[in-house]
């Protein structure tokens, strides 16, 4: 039973890593663009009985006006309305624009790879 759970967790981590990589591959292929966006609002959501906010950005790029919602929620509406924020996006994909947060994404990848390594080590008997 323990082996089944370990293998199920390995499959889950690999799937999660693949989904995160899939959304980041266009950024890694190069030809990234930068633009300035204005905060035009905040999307609110409830998580664990607490209200969270994600900024809504509007910018002009690639011949049109685009709006994107930040992927990171916070406990307060931040940044304030009207703030100009730099966003980065892959060439031809302004719908994937987001504020640059390299340390956050590095941390996410590091945690996923570490968990995968520990689970694989457990599965092959190195952590018995």
PDB file of C-alpha atoms in Angstrom:
ATOM      1  CA  UNK A   1       0.000   0.000   0.000  1.00  0.00           C
ATOM      2  CA  UNK A   2       2.842   2.375   0.851  1.00  0.00           C
ATOM      3  CA  UNK A   3       4.464   1.776  -2.543  1.00  0.00           C
ATOM      4  CA  UNK A   4       1.193   2.574  -4.311  1.00  0.00           C
ATOM      5  CA  UNK A   5       0.910   5.876  -2.458  1.00  0.00           C
ATOM      6  CA  UNK A   6       4.521   6.769  -3.283  1.00  0.00           C
ATOM      7  CA  UNK A   7       3.987   6.004  -6.978  1.00  0.00           C
ATOM      8  CA  UNK A   8       0.736   7.962  -6.986  1.00  0.00           C
ATOM      9  CA  UNK A   9       2.542  10.947  -5.437  1.00  0.00           C
ATOM     10  CA  UNK A  10       5.325  10.661  -8.031  1.00  0.00           C
ATOM     11  CA  UNK A  11       2.731  10.731 -10.803  1.00  0.00           C
ATOM     12  CA  UNK A  12       1.052  13.758  -9.212  1.00  0.00           C
ATOM     13  CA  UNK A  13       4.339  15.687  -8.890  1.00  0.00           C
ATOM     14  CA  UNK A  14       5.339  14.856 -12.486  1.00  0.00           C
ATOM     15  CA  UNK A  15       1.931  16.017 -13.736  1.00  0.00           C
ATOM     16  CA  UNK A  16       2.173  19.242 -11.737  1.00  0.00           C
ATOM     17  CA  UNK A  17       5.703  19.886 -12.992  1.00  0.00           C
ATOM     18  CA  UNK A  18       4.594  19.244 -16.585  1.00  0.00           C
ATOM     19  CA  UNK A  19       1.693  21.693 -16.278  1.00  0.00           C
ATOM     20  CA  UNK A  20       3.892  24.423 -14.805  1.00  0.00           C
ATOM     21  CA  UNK A  21       6.560  23.818 -17.449  1.00  0.00           C
ATOM     22  CA  UNK A  22       3.961  23.905 -20.215  1.00  0.00           C
ATOM     23  CA  UNK A  23       2.909  27.406 -19.268  1.00  0.00           C
ATOM     24  CA  UNK A  24       6.537  28.560 -18.891  1.00  0.00           C
ATOM     25  CA  UNK A  25       8.020  27.031 -22.066  1.00  0.00           C
ATOM     26  CA  UNK A  26       6.943  29.950 -24.297  1.00  0.00           C
ATOM     27  CA  UNK A  27       8.805  32.293 -21.935  1.00  0.00           C
ATOM     28  CA  UNK A  28      11.975  30.175 -22.059  1.00  0.00           C
ATOM     29  CA  UNK A  29      12.079  30.023 -25.847  1.00  0.00           C
ATOM     30  CA  UNK A  30      13.179  33.645 -25.931  1.00  0.00           C
ATOM     31  CA  UNK A  31      11.777  36.647 -27.736  1.00  0.00           C
ATOM     32  CA  UNK A  32      10.160  37.909 -24.568  1.00  0.00           C
ATOM     33  CA  UNK A  33       8.463  41.282 -24.601  1.00  0.00           C
ATOM     34  CA  UNK A  34       8.022  43.795 -21.853  1.00  0.00           C
ATOM     35  CA  UNK A  35       5.246  46.313 -21.491  1.00  0.00           C
ATOM     36  CA  UNK A  36       3.845  48.674 -18.918  1.00  0.00           C
ATOM     37  CA  UNK A  37       0.376  47.947 -17.592  1.00  0.00           C
ATOM     38  CA  UNK A  38      -2.041  49.863 -15.424  1.00  0.00           C
ATOM     39  CA  UNK A  39      -3.817  48.306 -12.462  1.00  0.00           C
ATOM     40  CA  UNK A  40      -7.511  48.766 -13.278  1.00  0.00           C
ATOM     41  CA  UNK A  41      -9.044  46.654 -10.537  1.00  0.00           C
ATOM     42  CA  UNK A  42      -8.733  43.676  -8.253  1.00  0.00           C
ATOM     43  CA  UNK A  43     -10.409  40.294  -8.437  1.00  0.00           C
ATOM     44  CA  UNK A  44     -11.433  39.074  -5.022  1.00  0.00           C
ATOM     45  CA  UNK A  45     -11.766  35.525  -3.835  1.00  0.00           C
ATOM     46  CA  UNK A  46     -12.288  33.725  -0.543  1.00  0.00           C
ATOM     47  CA  UNK A  47      -9.677  31.197   0.625  1.00  0.00           C
ATOM     48  CA  UNK A  48      -9.970  29.645   4.093  1.00  0.00           C
ATOM     49  CA  UNK A  49     -12.559  32.253   5.145  1.00  0.00           C
ATOM     50  CA  UNK A  50     -10.186  35.097   4.230  1.00  0.00           C
ATOM     51  CA  UNK A  51     -10.615  37.464   1.327  1.00  0.00           C
ATOM     52  CA  UNK A  52      -7.754  37.527  -1.182  1.00  0.00           C
ATOM     53  CA  UNK A  53      -7.092  39.914  -4.054  1.00  0.00           C
ATOM     54  CA  UNK A  54      -5.363  39.653  -7.419  1.00  0.00           C
ATOM     55  CA  UNK A  55      -4.602  42.718  -9.527  1.00  0.00           C
ATOM     56  CA  UNK A  56      -6.194  43.147 -12.941  1.00  0.00           C
ATOM     57  CA  UNK A  57      -3.801  44.738 -15.438  1.00  0.00           C
ATOM     58  CA  UNK A  58      -4.645  46.526 -18.708  1.00  0.00           C
ATOM     59  CA  UNK A  59      -2.043  47.220 -21.369  1.00  0.00           C
ATOM     60  CA  UNK A  60      -1.677  47.814 -25.077  1.00  0.00           C
ATOM     61  CA  UNK A  61       0.471  45.368 -27.029  1.00  0.00           C
ATOM     62  CA  UNK A  62       0.583  43.531 -30.336  1.00  0.00           C
ATOM     63  CA  UNK A  63      -2.039  45.803 -31.874  1.00  0.00           C
ATOM     64  CA  UNK A  64      -4.696  45.523 -29.180  1.00  0.00           C
ATOM     65  CA  UNK A  65      -5.749  46.255 -25.640  1.00  0.00           C
ATOM     66  CA  UNK A  66      -5.364  43.341 -23.254  1.00  0.00           C
ATOM     67  CA  UNK A  67      -6.412  42.607 -19.695  1.00  0.00           C
ATOM     68  CA  UNK A  68      -4.811  39.932 -17.537  1.00  0.00           C
ATOM     69  CA  UNK A  69      -5.323  38.890 -13.940  1.00  0.00           C
ATOM     70  CA  UNK A  70      -2.303  38.367 -11.722  1.00  0.00           C
ATOM     71  CA  UNK A  71      -1.590  34.761 -10.749  1.00  0.00           C
ATOM     72  CA  UNK A  72      -0.574  35.711  -7.214  1.00  0.00           C
ATOM     73  CA  UNK A  73      -3.214  36.667  -4.656  1.00  0.00           C
ATOM     74  CA  UNK A  74      -2.559  38.791  -1.564  1.00  0.00           C
ATOM     75  CA  UNK A  75      -4.483  39.733   1.561  1.00  0.00           C
ATOM     76  CA  UNK A  76      -4.833  43.373   0.485  1.00  0.00           C
ATOM     77  CA  UNK A  77      -5.625  44.961  -2.869  1.00  0.00           C
ATOM     78  CA  UNK A  78      -2.060  45.533  -3.982  1.00  0.00           C
ATOM     79  CA  UNK A  79      -0.781  47.384  -6.012  1.00  0.00           C
ATOM     80  CA  UNK A  80      -3.213  50.319  -5.731  1.00  0.00           C
ATOM     81  CA  UNK A  81      -5.503  51.251  -8.616  1.00  0.00           C
ATOM     82  CA  UNK A  82      -3.795  53.331 -11.275  1.00  0.00           C
ATOM     83  CA  UNK A  83      -0.310  52.001 -10.529  1.00  0.00           C
ATOM     84  CA  UNK A  84       1.867  51.358 -13.572  1.00  0.00           C
ATOM     85  CA  UNK A  85       3.535  47.936 -13.385  1.00  0.00           C
ATOM     86  CA  UNK A  86       6.019  46.253 -15.755  1.00  0.00           C
ATOM     87  CA  UNK A  87       4.801  42.963 -17.241  1.00  0.00           C
ATOM     88  CA  UNK A  88       6.611  40.406 -19.336  1.00  0.00           C
ATOM     89  CA  UNK A  89       5.128  38.042 -21.908  1.00  0.00           C
ATOM     90  CA  UNK A  90       6.317  35.728 -24.698  1.00  0.00           C
ATOM     91  CA  UNK A  91       6.294  37.170 -28.219  1.00  0.00           C
ATOM     92  CA  UNK A  92       2.826  36.794 -29.709  1.00  0.00           C
ATOM     93  CA  UNK A  93       1.192  35.804 -26.399  1.00  0.00           C
ATOM     94  CA  UNK A  94       0.142  38.941 -24.485  1.00  0.00           C
ATOM     95  CA  UNK A  95      -2.495  36.788 -22.763  1.00  0.00           C
ATOM     96  CA  UNK A  96       0.396  35.229 -20.773  1.00  0.00           C
ATOM     97  CA  UNK A  97       1.625  38.562 -19.391  1.00  0.00           C
ATOM     98  CA  UNK A  98       2.583  38.628 -15.727  1.00  0.00           C
ATOM     99  CA  UNK A  99       4.827  40.625 -13.423  1.00  0.00           C
ATOM    100  CA  UNK A 100       8.359  39.252 -13.325  1.00  0.00           C
ATOM    101  CA  UNK A 101       8.848  37.124 -10.205  1.00  0.00           C
ATOM    102  CA  UNK A 102      11.883  34.948 -10.937  1.00  0.00           C
ATOM    103  CA  UNK A 103      12.558  34.025  -7.305  1.00  0.00           C
ATOM    104  CA  UNK A 104       8.988  32.841  -6.767  1.00  0.00           C
ATOM    105  CA  UNK A 105       9.079  30.585  -9.833  1.00  0.00           C
ATOM    106  CA  UNK A 106      12.552  29.328  -8.955  1.00  0.00           C
ATOM    107  CA  UNK A 107      11.247  28.386  -5.501  1.00  0.00           C
ATOM    108  CA  UNK A 108       8.216  26.578  -6.998  1.00  0.00           C
ATOM    109  CA  UNK A 109      10.417  24.548  -9.366  1.00  0.00           C
ATOM    110  CA  UNK A 110      12.911  23.783  -6.575  1.00  0.00           C
ATOM    111  CA  UNK A 111      10.168  22.486  -4.264  1.00  0.00           C
ATOM    112  CA  UNK A 112       8.649  20.301  -6.986  1.00  0.00           C
ATOM    113  CA  UNK A 113      12.017  18.847  -8.033  1.00  0.00           C
ATOM    114  CA  UNK A 114      13.018  18.248  -4.390  1.00  0.00           C
ATOM    115  CA  UNK A 115       9.740  16.446  -3.644  1.00  0.00           C
ATOM    116  CA  UNK A 116      10.114  14.367  -6.791  1.00  0.00           C
ATOM    117  CA  UNK A 117      13.696  13.426  -5.843  1.00  0.00           C
ATOM    118  CA  UNK A 118      12.641  12.403  -2.331  1.00  0.00           C
ATOM    119  CA  UNK A 119       9.762  10.296  -3.620  1.00  0.00           C
ATOM    120  CA  UNK A 120      11.950   8.585  -6.231  1.00  0.00           C
ATOM    121  CA  UNK A 121      14.593   7.921  -3.554  1.00  0.00           C
ATOM    122  CA  UNK A 122      11.875   6.377  -1.371  1.00  0.00           C
ATOM    123  CA  UNK A 123      10.576   4.272  -4.269  1.00  0.00           C
ATOM    124  CA  UNK A 124      13.995   2.797  -5.077  1.00  0.00           C
ATOM    125  CA  UNK A 125      14.805   2.095  -1.435  1.00  0.00           C
ATOM    126  CA  UNK A 126      17.350   4.788  -0.600  1.00  0.00           C
ATOM    127  CA  UNK A 127      15.194   6.221   2.219  1.00  0.00           C
ATOM    128  CA  UNK A 128      14.076   3.084   4.013  1.00  0.00           C
TER     129      UNK A 128
END
